[in-house]
Amino acid sequence: MTTPDIAIIGVGLHPFGRHGDKSALEMGEDAVIDALDDAGVAWNDVQELWASSMEVKNPEAITGLLGMTGIPARSTFTGCASGATVLAQAANAIRLGKDITVAVGLDKHPRGAFSADPSVSGLPLWYGQAGMFLTTHFFGMKINRYMHDHGITEASLAKVAAKNFRNGSLNDKAWRRTPMSEDDVLASQYLNYPLRQYMYCGPDEGAAAAVLCRADIAHKYTDTPIYLRASQLVSRREGALELMSPALSLDDTASPTIFASRQAYEEAGISPEDVDVIQLQDTDAGSELIHMAENGFCLDGEQEKLLAENATDIGGRLPVNTDGGLMANGEPVGASGLRQVYELANQLRGRCGERQVADARVGYAQLYGMPGTAAVTILST
Amino acid sequence: MTQVPLAEGLFTWPAADPALIAGRASDGSLTFPYRSHRLVGGAREELEKVELPRRGTLWTFTTQLFRPTSPPYAGDDTEETFEGFTVGYVELPGALRVEARLTEPDPAKLRIGQEMELRIVPLGRTKDGDTTMIYAFAPVQEEASP
């Protein structure tokens, strides 16, 4: 493994769910305070802040709640990959000379499916008028083709969903804490064939944060620093099957996750076999299943056997989404990627109680979302 | 009642055998929906208007079982009268995989790889009361075995 230059010394979370009148910024404030307490760092010692949110135009306004100390405070948004992006930017700020930085993601979505004018995605109005401007179509169409090509059954989709709800039931900060059997999942109605109601995550509210410092000073703050080993983000390439594509080239191109994953393993100097605990973007059960292969944890089609053996359970050899993932936590888009980092850091520090993966030393997190952007973050003890 | 295309330049209309309109670059690559230009190898190139094949095979599909948020959705239905539909990619040989609504609403009656052909079907209404028309693909009825 390569020598790390950046350490995460504290992580914080405002649980995801529904929180009444509490604003996204107030949830972000709680998450940052939680992370600062974890790091043993005072807000006045923080030298730069990066924030992300889909619903809040200026999430960096959180300094108004944390203390207006005059530091550079910026926001950036890369859809579902935002959490990885603010973490990378907070790390880059340290590489440019800061000692301690904070990354925070916060969001508060209205109920129901996301909607917008097609023009914001560079698409013509008629595409929305015709009822095709929906991200969920992509998830249904991608997994349907994948199941056809690689012999995956609906029972495997149900196993992924049931596993995530089971993990969520062990997580006192999860939104959905009621376990659900595979039969319950298969009895729910189709939303986007072959995906059913209980195979999807839902938008919700929440915040997550991390405090970073130079790796060589991390032991001043904690006995258990977590090192940032890789952070890669890749946008879509011509020909790839992506969200909101009115037409695709006949020349198949790999998903951006495949490129982000390969680059991240190379940056970290590790291979998939070295990973102990995994976070994958489970917008739906099909996405998690496909992402197992796209991130190098198995071959296409091997998921059928791995899921039958419960390999992605907490006690299995490829524990995926140990905190219940997006399915049990929901997705406040700006915060979701840092929720992954929160869970991985806690796993690597042995703090996860009932859902602890034994001897976890290397954690892996992948994000994928609009408009075809993938990010991979690798952490280690 | 007049039938008008949902958008100009999507498909040939009126026509006995309507076809989708794409843009073709000098290297043969296609863009749908048609745009006047694109960057090819970094250089701006005007695209030639071409008609796409009317038949192809179903590459993948899914269902849409709740009424999409309106606007932008502009179907001639309400929350009460909305009926679920299917969408998919149809692979047009030698051309593109085109995303489209499918005329068969029951996913159990669709099969990846089956033959599909273009149809122009009603969607909604303009403020003048004309019917808007959109492209869709329909399963090709297989010949009955003798």
Short mmCIF file of N, CA and C in Angstrom, two decimals, chain B residues 29-80:
data_model
loop_
_atom_site.label_atom_id
_atom_site.label_comp_id
_atom_site.label_asym_id
_atom_site.label_seq_id
_atom_site.Cartn_x
_atom_site.Cartn_y
_atom_site.Cartn_z
N SER B 29 -20.92 8.36 -37.30
CA SER B 29 -21.58 8.27 -36.00
C SER B 29 -22.87 9.07 -36.01
N LEU B 30 -23.85 8.55 -35.25
CA LEU B 30 -25.21 9.11 -35.28
C LEU B 30 -25.56 9.76 -33.95
N THR B 31 -26.39 10.79 -34.02
CA THR B 31 -26.88 11.49 -32.84
C THR B 31 -28.40 11.55 -32.91
N PHE B 32 -29.06 11.04 -31.88
CA PHE B 32 -30.52 11.16 -31.78
C PHE B 32 -30.87 11.68 -30.40
N PRO B 33 -31.74 12.67 -30.25
CA PRO B 33 -32.41 13.39 -31.35
C PRO B 33 -31.41 14.21 -32.18
N TYR B 34 -31.84 14.56 -33.39
CA TYR B 34 -31.00 15.33 -34.32
C TYR B 34 -30.53 16.63 -33.68
N ARG B 35 -29.26 16.96 -33.85
CA ARG B 35 -28.73 18.28 -33.54
C ARG B 35 -28.02 18.77 -34.79
N SER B 36 -27.93 20.09 -34.92
CA SER B 36 -27.36 20.64 -36.15
C SER B 36 -25.86 20.39 -36.23
N HIS B 37 -25.22 20.23 -35.05
CA HIS B 37 -23.76 20.09 -35.08
C HIS B 37 -23.30 19.32 -33.85
N ARG B 38 -22.08 18.86 -33.88
CA ARG B 38 -21.44 18.29 -32.70
C ARG B 38 -19.94 18.43 -32.87
N LEU B 39 -19.21 18.15 -31.79
CA LEU B 39 -17.75 18.18 -31.89
C LEU B 39 -17.29 16.77 -32.22
N VAL B 40 -16.55 16.64 -33.33
CA VAL B 40 -16.00 15.35 -33.72
C VAL B 40 -14.48 15.50 -33.70
N GLY B 41 -13.83 14.78 -32.75
CA GLY B 41 -12.38 14.91 -32.60
C GLY B 41 -11.98 16.35 -32.29
N GLY B 42 -12.83 17.06 -31.58
CA GLY B 42 -12.50 18.43 -31.17
C GLY B 42 -12.91 19.49 -32.18
N ALA B 43 -13.31 19.07 -33.38
CA ALA B 43 -13.67 20.06 -34.40
C ALA B 43 -15.19 20.09 -34.56
N ARG B 44 -15.73 21.28 -34.73
CA ARG B 44 -17.17 21.42 -34.92
C ARG B 44 -17.54 20.92 -36.30
N GLU B 45 -18.57 20.09 -36.33
CA GLU B 45 -18.98 19.54 -37.61
C GLU B 45 -20.50 19.63 -37.74
N GLU B 46 -20.96 20.08 -38.89
CA GLU B 46 -22.41 20.11 -39.14
C GLU B 46 -22.86 18.67 -39.38
N LEU B 47 -24.05 18.33 -38.88
CA LEU B 47 -24.53 16.96 -39.04
C LEU B 47 -25.57 16.90 -40.16
N GLU B 48 -25.52 15.79 -40.86
CA GLU B 48 -26.46 15.55 -41.96
C GLU B 48 -27.71 14.87 -41.40
N LYS B 49 -28.88 15.34 -41.84
CA LYS B 49 -30.13 14.72 -41.37
C LYS B 49 -30.32 13.38 -42.07
N VAL B 50 -30.53 12.32 -41.27
CA VAL B 50 -30.80 11.00 -41.85
C VAL B 50 -31.97 10.35 -41.12
N GLU B 51 -32.66 9.44 -41.80
CA GLU B 51 -33.75 8.69 -41.18
C GLU B 51 -33.20 7.40 -40.59
N LEU B 52 -33.66 7.06 -39.38
CA LEU B 52 -33.22 5.82 -38.73
C LEU B 52 -34.09 4.65 -39.21
N PRO B 53 -33.54 3.42 -39.13
CA PRO B 53 -34.35 2.24 -39.50
C PRO B 53 -35.63 2.20 -38.67
N ARG B 54 -36.70 1.70 -39.25
CA ARG B 54 -38.00 1.66 -38.57
C ARG B 54 -38.19 0.39 -37.74
N ARG B 55 -37.32 -0.59 -37.95
CA ARG B 55 -37.45 -1.84 -37.21
C ARG B 55 -36.17 -2.15 -36.46
N GLY B 56 -36.33 -2.84 -35.34
CA GLY B 56 -35.15 -3.24 -34.57
C GLY B 56 -35.54 -4.30 -33.56
N THR B 57 -34.67 -4.54 -32.58
CA THR B 57 -34.94 -5.54 -31.56
C THR B 57 -34.93 -4.88 -30.19
N LEU B 58 -35.74 -5.43 -29.30
CA LEU B 58 -35.85 -4.87 -27.93
C LEU B 58 -34.58 -5.21 -27.16
N TRP B 59 -33.86 -4.19 -26.71
CA TRP B 59 -32.57 -4.40 -26.03
C TRP B 59 -32.75 -4.52 -24.52
N THR B 60 -33.62 -3.69 -23.97
CA THR B 60 -34.04 -3.83 -22.57
C THR B 60 -35.31 -3.02 -22.39
N PHE B 61 -35.97 -3.19 -21.24
CA PHE B 61 -37.21 -2.44 -20.99
C PHE B 61 -37.50 -2.40 -19.50
N THR B 62 -38.40 -1.49 -19.12
CA THR B 62 -38.89 -1.43 -17.74
C THR B 62 -40.29 -0.84 -17.77
N THR B 63 -40.88 -0.71 -16.57
CA THR B 63 -42.24 -0.17 -16.48
C THR B 63 -42.23 1.20 -15.80
N GLN B 64 -43.23 1.99 -16.09
CA GLN B 64 -43.48 3.25 -15.38
C GLN B 64 -44.89 3.16 -14.83
N LEU B 65 -45.02 2.91 -13.51
CA LEU B 65 -46.33 2.57 -12.96
C LEU B 65 -46.97 3.69 -12.15
N PHE B 66 -46.26 4.82 -11.98
CA PHE B 66 -46.92 5.99 -11.40
C PHE B 66 -46.84 7.12 -12.42
N ARG B 67 -47.78 8.08 -12.30
CA ARG B 67 -47.80 9.18 -13.27
C ARG B 67 -46.59 10.08 -13.03
N PRO B 68 -45.74 10.26 -14.05
CA PRO B 68 -44.58 11.12 -13.86
C PRO B 68 -45.01 12.53 -13.45
N THR B 69 -44.13 13.22 -12.72
CA THR B 69 -44.45 14.57 -12.26
C THR B 69 -44.79 15.46 -13.45
N SER B 70 -45.89 16.20 -13.31
CA SER B 70 -46.36 17.06 -14.38
C SER B 70 -46.49 18.50 -13.89
N PRO B 71 -45.89 19.52 -14.59
CA PRO B 71 -44.96 19.31 -15.69
C PRO B 71 -43.65 18.72 -15.18
N PRO B 72 -42.83 18.16 -16.08
CA PRO B 72 -42.90 18.25 -17.53
C PRO B 72 -43.87 17.26 -18.20
N TYR B 73 -44.25 16.15 -17.49
CA TYR B 73 -45.08 15.15 -18.17
C TYR B 73 -46.35 15.79 -18.73
N ALA B 74 -46.70 15.45 -19.96
CA ALA B 74 -47.82 16.10 -20.63
C ALA B 74 -48.75 15.09 -21.30
N GLY B 75 -48.94 13.95 -20.65
CA GLY B 75 -49.87 12.95 -21.17
C GLY B 75 -51.31 13.39 -20.97
N ASP B 76 -52.19 12.87 -21.82
CA ASP B 76 -53.61 13.23 -21.77
C ASP B 76 -54.32 12.37 -20.73
N ASP B 77 -53.87 12.49 -19.46
CA ASP B 77 -54.48 11.69 -18.39
C ASP B 77 -54.36 12.46 -17.09
N THR B 78 -54.93 11.91 -16.02
CA THR B 78 -54.87 12.51 -14.69
C THR B 78 -54.36 11.46 -13.73
N GLU B 79 -54.14 11.85 -12.47
CA GLU B 79 -53.73 10.86 -11.46
C GLU B 79 -54.71 9.69 -11.45
N GLU B 80 -56.01 10.00 -11.66
CA GLU B 80 -57.05 8.96 -11.60
C GLU B 80 -57.06 8.08 -12.84
#
